[in-house]
Tab-separated table of C-alpha atoms (C1' of nucleotides) in Angstrom:
chain	number	residue	atom	x	y	z
A	168	VAL	CA	0.036	-0.218	0.168
A	169	GLY	CA	1.641	3.477	-0.663
A	170	GLY	CA	3.568	2.133	-3.420
A	171	PHE	CA	6.669	0.896	-1.218
A	172	THR	CA	6.912	-2.340	0.246
A	173	VAL	CA	7.793	-3.161	3.858
A	174	GLU	CA	10.588	-5.866	4.828
A	175	ALA	CA	9.401	-7.686	8.200
A	176	PRO	CA	12.137	-9.547	9.191
A	177	LYS	CA	10.225	-11.058	12.169
A	178	GLY	CA	7.283	-13.146	12.197
A	179	LEU	CA	4.027	-12.953	13.602
A	180	ARG	CA	5.342	-14.901	16.524
A	181	THR	CA	6.780	-11.573	18.233
A	182	LEU	CA	3.742	-9.976	19.021
A	183	ALA	CA	3.251	-12.700	21.626
A	184	ARG	CA	5.569	-10.737	23.522
A	185	ALA	CA	5.290	-6.890	22.618
A	186	ASP	CA	3.193	-5.221	25.213
A	187	THR	CA	2.017	-1.920	22.339
A	188	ILE	CA	1.073	-3.262	18.634
A	189	VAL	CA	0.166	-0.917	16.169
A	190	ILE	CA	-1.902	-2.163	12.817
A	191	PRO	CA	-0.989	0.280	10.146
A	192	GLY	CA	-3.484	0.404	6.917
A	193	THR	CA	-4.424	-2.297	5.145
A	194	ALA	CA	-4.449	-3.501	1.832
A	195	ASP	CA	-7.733	-5.182	1.710
A	196	VAL	CA	-10.906	-3.101	3.782
A	197	ARG	CA	-13.119	-5.896	1.860
A	198	ARG	CA	-11.148	-8.885	3.036
A	199	ASP	CA	-10.353	-10.021	6.780
A	200	PRO	CA	-7.111	-10.731	7.238
A	201	SER	CA	-6.360	-14.516	7.853
A	202	PRO	CA	-7.490	-16.094	10.718
A	203	LYS	CA	-3.645	-17.020	12.174
A	204	VAL	CA	-3.643	-12.937	12.467
A	205	LEU	CA	-6.994	-12.410	14.031
A	206	SER	CA	-5.883	-15.654	16.429
A	207	THR	CA	-2.081	-13.974	17.127
A	208	LEU	CA	-3.830	-10.421	17.462
A	209	ARG	CA	-6.576	-11.855	20.289
A	210	ARG	CA	-4.537	-13.828	22.406
A	211	ALA	CA	-1.818	-10.551	22.367
A	212	HIS	CA	-4.854	-8.844	23.938
A	213	GLU	CA	-5.726	-11.425	26.234
A	214	ARG	CA	-2.533	-11.507	27.541
A	215	GLY	CA	-2.488	-7.691	28.506
A	216	ALA	CA	-0.969	-6.279	24.767
A	217	ARG	CA	-2.434	-2.775	24.152
A	218	LEU	CA	-3.947	-2.886	20.499
A	219	VAL	CA	-3.249	0.266	18.209
A	220	SER	CA	-4.576	0.426	15.129
A	221	VAL	CA	-4.523	3.775	11.932
A	222	CYS	CA	-6.006	4.105	9.419
A	223	SER	CA	-8.284	0.816	7.749
A	224	GLY	CA	-6.390	-0.505	10.505
A	225	ALA	CA	-9.490	-0.621	11.956
A	226	PHE	CA	-10.593	-3.545	10.098
A	227	VAL	CA	-8.022	-5.957	11.277
A	228	LEU	CA	-8.941	-5.166	14.662
A	229	ALA	CA	-12.862	-5.058	13.838
A	230	ALA	CA	-12.146	-8.454	12.441
A	231	THR	CA	-10.445	-9.724	16.212
A	232	GLY	CA	-14.083	-8.961	17.241
A	233	LEU	CA	-12.928	-6.801	19.700
A	234	LEU	CA	-14.484	-3.833	18.696
A	235	ASP	CA	-17.880	-5.097	19.399
A	236	GLY	CA	-19.682	-2.480	20.891
A	237	ARG	CA	-16.979	-0.359	21.229
A	238	ARG	CA	-16.213	3.224	20.255
A	239	ALA	CA	-13.711	3.091	17.252
A	240	ALA	CA	-12.270	6.019	15.121
A	241	THR	CA	-10.976	4.982	11.039
A	242	HIS	CA	-10.681	6.993	8.175
A	243	TRP	CA	-13.588	9.065	7.478
A	244	ARG	CA	-13.741	7.279	3.878
A	245	TYR	CA	-13.895	3.712	5.246
A	246	ALA	CA	-16.100	5.034	8.623
A	247	GLU	CA	-18.901	4.277	5.957
A	248	LEU	CA	-17.749	0.214	5.064
A	249	LEU	CA	-16.184	0.039	8.326
A	250	GLN	CA	-20.236	0.230	9.680
A	251	GLN	CA	-21.593	-1.586	7.122
A	252	ARG	CA	-18.665	-4.877	7.420
A	253	PHE	CA	-18.963	-4.589	11.255
A	254	PRO	CA	-22.251	-3.591	12.369
A	255	ARG	CA	-21.497	-3.870	16.553
A	256	VAL	CA	-18.811	-1.762	16.267
A	257	GLU	CA	-19.661	2.070	16.915
A	258	VAL	CA	-17.751	4.039	14.544
A	259	ASP	CA	-17.086	7.478	14.516
A	260	SER	CA	-15.333	9.595	11.944
A	261	SER	CA	-15.499	12.397	13.410
A	262	VAL	CA	-12.322	12.232	15.852
A	263	LEU	CA	-9.119	11.859	15.526
A	264	TYR	CA	-8.791	9.254	17.771
A	265	VAL	CA	-10.498	7.025	20.665
A	266	ASP	CA	-8.283	5.861	23.441
A	267	GLN	CA	-10.280	2.793	25.289
A	268	GLY	CA	-7.355	1.726	27.352
A	269	ASP	CA	-6.407	-1.201	26.059
A	270	ILE	CA	-7.580	-0.367	22.377
A	271	LEU	CA	-6.921	2.782	20.187
A	272	THR	CA	-8.334	3.804	17.130
A	273	SER	CA	-7.114	6.431	15.225
A	274	ALA	CA	-8.248	8.190	11.606
A	275	GLY	CA	-6.409	8.883	9.102
A	276	THR	CA	-2.334	8.926	8.796
A	277	ALA	CA	-1.661	11.916	10.058
A	278	ALA	CA	-3.841	11.163	13.444
A	279	GLY	CA	-1.959	8.231	13.656
A	280	ILE	CA	0.666	9.989	14.760
A	281	ASP	CA	-1.658	11.867	17.072
A	282	ALA	CA	-2.654	8.684	18.453
A	283	CYS	CA	1.243	7.679	18.434
A	284	LEU	CA	2.210	10.735	20.712
A	285	HIS	CA	-1.579	10.197	22.814
A	286	VAL	CA	0.013	6.531	24.182
A	287	VAL	CA	3.182	8.113	24.441
A	288	ARG	CA	1.952	11.063	26.779
A	289	THR	CA	0.085	8.629	29.187
A	290	ASP	CA	3.240	6.072	29.283
A	291	HIS	CA	5.842	8.889	29.972
A	292	GLY	CA	4.239	11.922	30.480
A	293	VAL	CA	3.841	15.653	28.574
A	294	ALA	CA	7.613	16.456	28.618
A	295	VAL	CA	8.625	13.304	26.548
A	296	ALA	CA	5.935	13.394	24.709
A	297	ASN	CA	6.088	17.109	23.037
A	298	ARG	CA	9.936	16.227	22.880
A	299	VAL	CA	8.915	13.462	20.646
A	300	ALA	CA	6.669	16.022	19.013
A	301	ARG	CA	9.277	18.717	18.246
A	302	ARG	CA	11.595	16.511	16.803
A	303	MET	CA	8.696	14.684	14.612
A	304	VAL	CA	7.692	18.963	14.010
A	305	VAL	CA	4.643	18.263	14.628
A	306	ALA	CA	1.714	19.854	17.089
A	307	PRO	CA	2.589	18.107	20.555
A	308	HIS	CA	-1.420	17.659	21.391
A	309	ARG	CA	-4.334	18.584	18.271
A	310	ASP	CA	-8.161	19.325	19.648
A	311	GLY	CA	-10.439	16.722	18.242
A	312	GLY	CA	-13.020	18.334	19.558
A	313	GLN	CA	-14.837	17.198	22.260
A	314	ALA	CA	-15.430	13.414	22.149
A	315	GLN	CA	-11.502	13.526	22.356
A	316	PHE	CA	-12.363	13.864	25.656
A	317	ILE	CA	-15.764	11.267	26.353
A	318	GLU	CA	-13.473	7.859	26.830
A	319	GLN	CA	-11.332	8.359	29.972
A	320	PRO	CA	-12.190	11.189	31.642
A	321	LEU	CA	-8.875	11.300	33.322
A	322	ALA	CA	-9.925	14.971	34.888
A	323	ARG	CA	-13.198	16.994	35.056
A	324	LEU	CA	-11.346	20.192	33.297
A	325	GLU	CA	-13.605	22.306	36.663
A	326	ASP	CA	-11.427	19.254	38.768
A	327	ASP	CA	-8.139	20.403	37.686
A	328	PRO	CA	-6.417	23.622	39.237
A	329	ILE	CA	-4.007	23.800	36.695
A	330	ALA	CA	-6.165	23.470	33.268
A	331	THR	CA	-8.777	26.162	35.350
A	332	ILE	CA	-5.579	28.725	35.573
A	333	VAL	CA	-4.886	27.907	31.964
A	334	ASP	CA	-8.276	28.612	30.901
A	335	HIS	CA	-7.978	31.957	33.004
A	336	VAL	CA	-5.494	33.625	31.638
A	337	ARG	CA	-6.337	32.019	27.988
A	338	LYS	CA	-9.350	34.535	28.318
A	339	ARG	CA	-6.918	37.579	29.757
A	340	LEU	CA	-4.027	37.391	27.818
A	341	GLY	CA	-3.447	41.031	27.891
A	342	GLU	CA	-3.814	41.392	31.472
A	343	GLY	CA	-0.133	40.481	33.996
A	344	HIS	CA	0.713	37.134	35.430
A	345	SER	CA	2.811	36.889	37.545
A	346	VAL	CA	3.547	32.950	38.963
A	347	GLU	CA	2.649	34.310	42.720
A	348	ASP	CA	-1.124	35.519	41.651
A	349	LEU	CA	-1.597	31.907	39.138
A	350	ALA	CA	-0.307	29.669	42.189
A	351	ALA	CA	-2.319	32.357	44.946
A	352	ARG	CA	-5.249	31.821	42.260
A	353	ALA	CA	-5.027	27.878	41.973
A	354	HIS	CA	-5.209	27.664	45.981
A	355	LEU	CA	-0.924	25.848	45.393
A	356	SER	CA	2.300	26.767	46.867
A	357	PRO	CA	4.286	29.118	44.258
A	358	ARG	CA	6.732	26.213	44.295
A	359	GLN	CA	3.965	23.345	43.765
A	360	PHE	CA	2.264	25.412	41.190
A	361	SER	CA	5.672	25.283	39.031
A	362	ARG	CA	5.704	21.677	39.614
A	363	ARG	CA	2.032	20.849	38.921
A	364	PHE	CA	2.064	23.283	36.192
A	365	LYS	CA	5.347	21.931	34.481
A	366	ALA	CA	3.153	17.841	34.241
A	367	ALA	CA	0.573	18.954	33.215
A	368	THR	CA	1.685	21.376	30.352
A	369	GLY	CA	4.917	19.838	29.398
A	370	THR	CA	6.394	24.156	30.080
A	371	SER	CA	7.163	26.178	33.351
A	372	PRO	CA	4.698	28.953	33.097
A	373	ALA	CA	6.016	31.812	32.098
A	374	ARG	CA	7.686	29.965	29.207
A	375	TRP	CA	3.771	28.730	28.331
A	376	LEU	CA	2.723	32.555	28.793
A	377	ILE	CA	5.268	33.594	25.945
A	378	ARG	CA	4.281	31.166	23.989
A	379	GLU	CA	1.221	31.772	24.428
A	380	ARG	CA	1.197	35.334	23.746
A	381	VAL	CA	3.212	34.853	20.605
A	382	GLU	CA	0.591	32.669	19.451
A	383	ALA	CA	-1.990	34.950	19.953
A	384	SER	CA	-0.595	37.613	17.976
A	385	LEU	CA	-0.126	35.674	15.001
A	386	PRO	CA	-4.135	35.737	13.600
A	387	LEU	CA	-3.885	39.080	15.311
A	388	LEU	CA	-0.898	39.683	12.839
A	389	GLU	CA	-2.078	38.276	9.773
A	390	ASN	CA	-6.017	39.819	9.839
A	391	ASP	CA	-6.086	42.935	12.438
A	392	THR	CA	-5.050	46.204	10.784
A	393	ARG	CA	-3.699	47.389	14.242
A	394	GLY	CA	-0.209	48.101	14.223
A	395	VAL	CA	2.696	45.755	15.371
A	396	GLU	CA	3.139	47.657	18.709
A	397	GLU	CA	-0.641	47.379	19.647
A	398	ILE	CA	-0.611	44.041	18.780
A	399	GLY	CA	2.034	43.341	20.953
A	400	ARG	CA	0.608	44.563	24.140
A	401	SER	CA	-3.330	43.363	23.341
A	402	VAL	CA	-1.394	39.556	23.837
A	403	GLY	CA	0.240	41.042	27.046
A	404	PHE	CA	3.421	42.531	26.111
A	405	ASN	CA	4.404	45.475	27.883
A	406	SER	CA	7.174	46.674	25.578
A	407	PRO	CA	7.185	46.773	21.581
A	408	ALA	CA	11.131	45.179	22.252
A	409	ALA	CA	9.834	42.538	24.609
A	410	PHE	CA	7.196	41.356	22.242
A	411	ARG	CA	9.694	41.532	19.149
A	412	ARG	CA	12.058	39.625	21.628
A	413	HIS	CA	9.856	36.329	22.124
A	414	PHE	CA	8.086	36.357	18.646
A	415	ARG	CA	11.474	36.535	17.125
A	416	ALA	CA	12.450	33.749	20.015
A	417	THR	CA	9.379	31.560	18.760
A	418	VAL	CA	8.953	31.972	15.206
A	419	GLY	CA	12.113	32.532	13.905
A	420	LEU	CA	10.898	35.565	11.903
A	421	SER	CA	9.791	39.897	13.918
A	422	PRO	CA	6.580	40.361	13.545
A	423	ALA	CA	6.319	42.856	11.145
A	424	ALA	CA	8.281	40.076	8.265
A	425	TRP	CA	5.672	37.855	9.650
A	426	ARG	CA	2.700	39.614	8.754
A	427	ALA	CA	4.118	40.419	4.822
A	428	GLN	CA	4.853	37.365	4.157
A	429	PHE	CA	1.465	36.939	5.147
A	430	ARG	CA	-0.059	39.473	3.214
A	431	ARG	CA	2.238	38.581	-0.099
A	432	ALA	CA	0.413	35.099	-0.177
B	229	DA	C1'	24.406	46.326	22.357
B	230	DA	C1'	24.819	46.861	27.407
B	231	DC	C1'	23.725	46.291	32.143
B	232	DG	C1'	21.370	47.282	36.825
B	233	DT	C1'	17.196	44.942	38.584
B	234	DC	C1'	13.662	41.721	38.848
B	235	DT	C1'	10.960	37.279	38.459
B	236	DC	C1'	11.461	32.806	37.269
B	237	DC	C1'	12.807	28.071	37.800
B	238	DC	C1'	14.603	23.994	39.696
B	239	DG	C1'	17.764	21.306	42.318
B	240	DC	C1'	18.341	20.690	47.559
B	241	DC	C1'	15.810	19.651	51.525
B	242	DA	C1'	13.153	19.022	55.514
B	243	DG	C1'	8.369	18.192	57.399
B	244	DC	C1'	4.037	15.188	57.181
C	233	DC	C1'	10.198	3.668	53.138
C	234	DT	C1'	7.305	6.731	49.979
C	235	DG	C1'	4.817	9.852	47.584
C	236	DC	C1'	3.731	14.813	48.164
C	237	DT	C1'	4.752	19.381	49.610
C	238	DG	C1'	6.803	24.177	50.457
C	239	DG	C1'	10.926	26.852	51.803
C	240	DC	C1'	15.803	28.162	50.479
C	241	DG	C1'	19.494	29.842	47.560
C	242	DG	C1'	21.682	31.114	43.544
C	243	DG	C1'	21.776	30.883	38.545
C	244	DA	C1'	19.122	31.777	34.311
C	245	DG	C1'	16.690	34.831	31.808
C	246	DA	C1'	13.502	38.652	31.483
C	247	DC	C1'	12.149	43.091	32.024
C	248	DG	C1'	13.360	48.566	31.178
DNA sequence: AACGTCTCCCGCCAGC
DNA sequence: CTGCTGGCGGGAGACG
């Protein structure tokens, strides 16, 4: 599939010892894989291995029967066919991936990357996942809509002090936010707040805030007619110099250059 | 670009 | 003992 050949130096036997098994897109979505593949996957699942499908790989998982009565994601092009062939699977084509703990299914190829990053995140934490994402030059986390959170609500947004703060700050980026104030708002000591913040987002409060401000300025530079300095101020930079410095450090261009580039396009 | 001041960050440690 | 917490110190880095 896709015009290149995958060499598999090891056979199905290897799956007997795998902790996580990732099933890529299948060549033929209309035919079941061999019974041997199916029984191997079932055994692995029974043994506690985690199964992850990407794109049309969901057909392989569905054929094992392990998706019966479960919500599953697949590429939107295949959603209808998957539902037709496996009526007992709840096909959801509106999300990037569905995490059910023991089984994950994901939509098209790029969503497979999202799902795999999610796996890294749950196994190794936000910081490691962000590093991997950075190296792969993809966004650390794409929001696939609310549905993404339905399966395993690890923490309700309202209950999580850090999520509450993130929300709060995003709504008023233009104002000043010191770590001390934010910590007080979260009912945590500054030290503890920093720790928890880093655990949740992968960066420290101040660094996150700067990145957040720069990102908020991007659409403004593109669409808003206000001047660069005014935009910098509106996203919370007290001085134009600070805005320019941080913009360049994170985006790689000056605000004006970014704007010009966009205008031309 | 350079510089003094202030804030932040994080390792470390002690306490619960 | 383990895991979470809060305070301290000093180096890094932001600010003006």
